[in-house]
Coordinates of C-alpha atoms in Angstrom, one line a residue:
Chain A
G19 CA 36.4 -31.0 -56.8
A20 CA 34.1 -32.9 -59.1
G21 CA 35.2 -33.9 -62.6
V22 CA 33.2 -34.0 -65.8
S23 CA 30.1 -36.2 -65.4
Q24 CA 28.0 -37.7 -68.2
T25 CA 24.7 -39.4 -68.0
P26 CA 23.6 -42.0 -68.7
S27 CA 26.6 -44.2 -68.6
N28 CA 25.0 -46.7 -70.9
K29 CA 22.1 -46.3 -73.3
V30 CA 20.6 -49.0 -75.4
T31 CA 18.0 -47.9 -78.0
E32 CA 16.4 -49.1 -81.1
K33 CA 17.1 -48.0 -84.7
G34 CA 15.1 -44.9 -85.5
K35 CA 14.7 -43.7 -81.9
Y36 CA 15.7 -40.3 -80.5
V37 CA 18.4 -40.1 -77.7
E38 CA 19.8 -37.4 -75.5
L39 CA 23.1 -37.5 -73.9
R40 CA 24.0 -35.1 -71.1
C41 CA 27.3 -33.6 -70.0
D42 CA 28.1 -31.7 -66.8
P43 CA 31.5 -30.0 -67.2
I44 CA 33.8 -28.9 -64.4
S45 CA 32.4 -25.9 -62.7
G46 CA 33.7 -22.7 -64.3
H47 CA 35.0 -24.3 -67.4
T48 CA 33.9 -22.2 -70.4
A49 CA 35.0 -24.6 -73.2
L50 CA 33.1 -27.9 -73.7
Y51 CA 33.7 -30.5 -76.3
W52 CA 31.9 -33.6 -77.6
Y53 CA 33.7 -36.5 -79.2
R54 CA 32.7 -39.9 -80.4
Q55 CA 35.0 -42.9 -79.9
S56 CA 34.6 -46.2 -81.7
L57 CA 36.4 -49.3 -80.6
G58 CA 40.1 -49.2 -81.4
Q59 CA 40.0 -45.6 -82.5
G60 CA 40.9 -42.2 -81.1
P61 CA 38.2 -39.8 -80.1
E62 CA 36.6 -38.1 -83.1
F63 CA 35.8 -34.4 -82.7
L64 CA 32.1 -33.5 -83.0
I65 CA 31.5 -30.0 -81.7
Y66 CA 33.0 -27.4 -79.4
F67 CA 31.2 -24.8 -77.3
Q68 CA 32.7 -21.6 -76.0
G69 CA 30.2 -20.5 -73.4
T70 CA 26.7 -20.9 -74.9
G71 CA 27.6 -20.8 -78.5
A72 CA 28.9 -23.5 -80.8
A73 CA 32.3 -22.3 -81.8
D74 CA 33.0 -25.2 -84.2
D75 CA 30.4 -27.8 -85.2
S76 CA 32.3 -29.1 -88.2
G77 CA 32.6 -32.6 -86.7
L78 CA 28.9 -33.3 -86.6
P79 CA 28.4 -36.1 -89.1
N80 CA 25.0 -35.1 -90.4
D81 CA 21.8 -33.1 -89.5
R82 CA 20.6 -36.0 -87.2
F83 CA 23.1 -34.7 -84.6
F84 CA 22.6 -31.6 -82.7
A85 CA 24.0 -30.2 -79.4
V86 CA 23.0 -27.4 -77.1
R87 CA 24.5 -25.6 -74.1
P88 CA 21.8 -23.0 -73.3
E89 CA 23.2 -21.6 -70.1
G90 CA 26.9 -22.1 -70.8
S91 CA 27.3 -25.1 -68.4
V92 CA 25.4 -28.4 -69.0
S93 CA 25.3 -29.6 -72.6
T94 CA 23.1 -32.1 -74.3
L95 CA 23.9 -34.0 -77.4
K96 CA 20.8 -35.0 -79.3
I97 CA 20.7 -37.7 -81.9
Q98 CA 17.5 -38.2 -84.0
R99 CA 16.5 -41.3 -86.0
T100 CA 19.4 -43.3 -84.6
E101 CA 21.2 -45.7 -86.8
R102 CA 23.3 -48.8 -85.9
G103 CA 26.4 -46.9 -87.1
D104 CA 25.8 -44.4 -84.3
S105 CA 26.8 -47.0 -81.7
A106 CA 30.0 -45.7 -80.0
V107 CA 31.2 -44.1 -76.8
Y108 CA 30.3 -40.4 -76.7
L109 CA 32.8 -38.5 -74.7
C110 CA 32.5 -35.0 -73.3
A111 CA 35.4 -32.9 -72.2
S112 CA 35.8 -29.4 -70.7
S113 CA 38.7 -26.9 -70.3
P114 CA 39.0 -23.7 -68.4
D115 CA 39.1 -21.2 -71.2
R116 CA 39.7 -20.7 -74.9
G117 CA 40.5 -24.2 -75.8
D118 CA 44.2 -24.7 -76.1
E119 CA 44.5 -26.0 -72.6
T120 CA 44.2 -29.4 -71.0
Q121 CA 40.9 -31.1 -71.8
Y122 CA 39.3 -33.0 -68.9
F123 CA 37.3 -35.9 -70.2
G124 CA 34.2 -37.4 -68.6
P125 CA 33.6 -41.2 -68.3
G126 CA 31.6 -41.2 -71.5
T127 CA 28.2 -42.6 -72.5
R128 CA 28.2 -46.0 -74.2
L129 CA 25.5 -45.9 -76.9
L130 CA 24.2 -49.1 -78.5
V131 CA 21.7 -48.9 -81.3
L132 CA 20.0 -52.2 -82.0
Chain B
G18 CA 41.5 -32.8 -94.4
Q19 CA 44.0 -32.9 -91.6
Q20 CA 45.1 -36.3 -90.5
V21 CA 47.1 -37.5 -87.6
M22 CA 48.7 -41.0 -87.9
Q23 CA 50.1 -42.9 -85.1
I24 CA 52.3 -46.0 -85.1
P25 CA 52.5 -48.7 -84.0
Q26 CA 48.9 -49.7 -83.3
Y27 CA 49.9 -52.2 -80.7
Q28 CA 53.1 -52.8 -78.7
H29 CA 53.7 -55.7 -76.4
V30 CA 56.7 -55.4 -74.1
Q31 CA 58.3 -57.2 -71.2
E32 CA 58.3 -55.2 -68.0
G33 CA 61.5 -53.1 -67.9
E34 CA 61.8 -52.7 -71.7
D35 CA 61.5 -49.3 -73.4
F36 CA 58.5 -48.2 -75.5
T37 CA 58.1 -45.6 -78.2
T38 CA 55.0 -44.4 -80.1
Y39 CA 55.2 -42.0 -83.0
C40 CA 52.8 -39.5 -84.3
N41 CA 52.8 -37.8 -87.7
S42 CA 50.6 -35.1 -89.1
S43 CA 49.8 -34.3 -92.7
T44 CA 49.9 -30.6 -91.9
T45 CA 52.0 -28.4 -89.6
L46 CA 50.6 -28.2 -86.1
S47 CA 50.2 -25.3 -83.7
N48 CA 50.6 -27.6 -80.8
I49 CA 50.3 -31.3 -79.9
Q50 CA 48.9 -33.0 -76.8
W51 CA 49.3 -36.5 -75.5
Y52 CA 46.7 -38.5 -73.6
K53 CA 46.6 -41.9 -71.9
Q54 CA 43.5 -44.0 -71.8
R55 CA 43.4 -47.0 -69.4
P56 CA 41.3 -50.0 -70.5
G57 CA 37.7 -49.1 -69.8
G58 CA 38.6 -45.6 -68.9
H59 CA 38.6 -42.2 -70.5
P60 CA 41.5 -40.2 -72.0
V61 CA 43.6 -38.4 -69.4
F62 CA 45.9 -35.5 -70.3
L63 CA 49.6 -36.1 -70.1
I64 CA 51.3 -33.1 -71.7
Q65 CA 51.2 -30.3 -74.3
L66 CA 54.1 -29.4 -76.6
V67 CA 54.1 -26.1 -78.4
K68 CA 57.5 -25.1 -79.6
S69 CA 59.5 -26.5 -82.5
G70 CA 62.0 -29.2 -81.3
E71 CA 60.5 -29.1 -77.8
V72 CA 61.4 -31.9 -75.4
K73 CA 59.6 -32.5 -72.1
K74 CA 60.1 -35.1 -69.5
Q75 CA 57.8 -36.6 -66.9
K76 CA 59.7 -39.1 -64.8
R77 CA 60.2 -42.1 -67.2
L78 CA 58.2 -40.4 -70.0
T79 CA 59.9 -38.3 -72.7
F80 CA 57.9 -36.3 -75.2
Q81 CA 59.3 -34.7 -78.3
F82 CA 57.9 -32.3 -80.9
G83 CA 59.6 -32.3 -84.3
E84 CA 61.5 -29.3 -85.7
A85 CA 58.9 -29.0 -88.5
K86 CA 56.0 -29.3 -86.0
K87 CA 54.5 -32.2 -88.0
N88 CA 55.6 -35.1 -85.8
S89 CA 55.9 -36.1 -82.2
S90 CA 57.0 -39.0 -80.1
L91 CA 56.5 -40.4 -76.7
H92 CA 59.2 -42.6 -75.2
I93 CA 58.8 -44.6 -71.9
T94 CA 61.9 -45.9 -70.3
A95 CA 61.8 -49.1 -68.3
T96 CA 58.1 -49.8 -68.7
Q97 CA 56.1 -50.9 -65.7
T98 CA 52.7 -52.7 -65.5
T99 CA 51.1 -49.4 -64.5
D100 CA 52.0 -48.0 -68.0
V101 CA 49.4 -50.3 -69.6
G102 CA 46.9 -48.4 -71.7
T103 CA 46.4 -46.7 -75.0
Y104 CA 48.4 -43.6 -75.7
F105 CA 47.0 -41.0 -78.0
C106 CA 48.5 -37.9 -79.6
A107 CA 46.2 -35.1 -80.6
G108 CA 47.2 -32.1 -82.7
R109 CA 45.8 -28.7 -83.5
R110 CA 46.3 -27.1 -86.8
Q111 CA 45.8 -23.6 -85.5
Q112 CA 45.6 -22.0 -82.1
G113 CA 42.2 -22.6 -80.6
G114 CA 41.3 -25.1 -83.3
K115 CA 39.8 -28.5 -82.8
L116 CA 41.9 -31.4 -81.6
I117 CA 42.5 -34.2 -84.1
F118 CA 43.4 -37.4 -82.4
G119 CA 45.6 -40.2 -83.7
Q120 CA 44.4 -43.8 -83.6
G121 CA 46.4 -44.5 -80.5
T122 CA 49.0 -47.1 -79.6
E123 CA 47.9 -49.8 -77.2
L124 CA 50.7 -50.8 -74.8
S125 CA 50.6 -54.1 -73.0
V126 CA 53.3 -54.9 -70.4
K127 CA 54.1 -58.5 -69.4
P128 CA 55.3 -58.7 -65.8

């Protein structure tokens, strides 16, 4: 079956602009995660959804970052007033249930803020 | 806050040599997972360890979880060029909690 997909694969934007990054989890997976990975670092947790609700958003760095999952499937990570420091690969992962299981990662969206 | 440290940052080996990466947490973990990320790729799950002192093997890979559940290691016997990539440990402080990733160990293998 299809894995986790993310669009776009690459996004170049200018400082101050708004961006949306999309994640399509594996069908039937109730848990969805967003991570940010900078070069040479491990993935950094941003937010975790169980179904439609954000179970843990403690990793969102500030109020410019927001994520939704309105129907419990596709999720969108939204970044307002982008800054150069937001440049990174944004990874999405999903898992079948409550979150202690294998996380299946998507290919990521490489965001570059000029 | 909770931190997961991983060493070494880089390891260069000759094909056939062994390789070990170590992971240490500042707090006791509920469980720990290991992932592999190939250059240009995304993390791929390898294994999860839950019990104190647990040892699991996958072919040439041996994973250990410390008795105190604060450290873990991954050992690869007789490395091959297909082992190239970055290996990450990721721990949870509590069941169902968020995964905290280490910085990873980048393995290169010279044929």
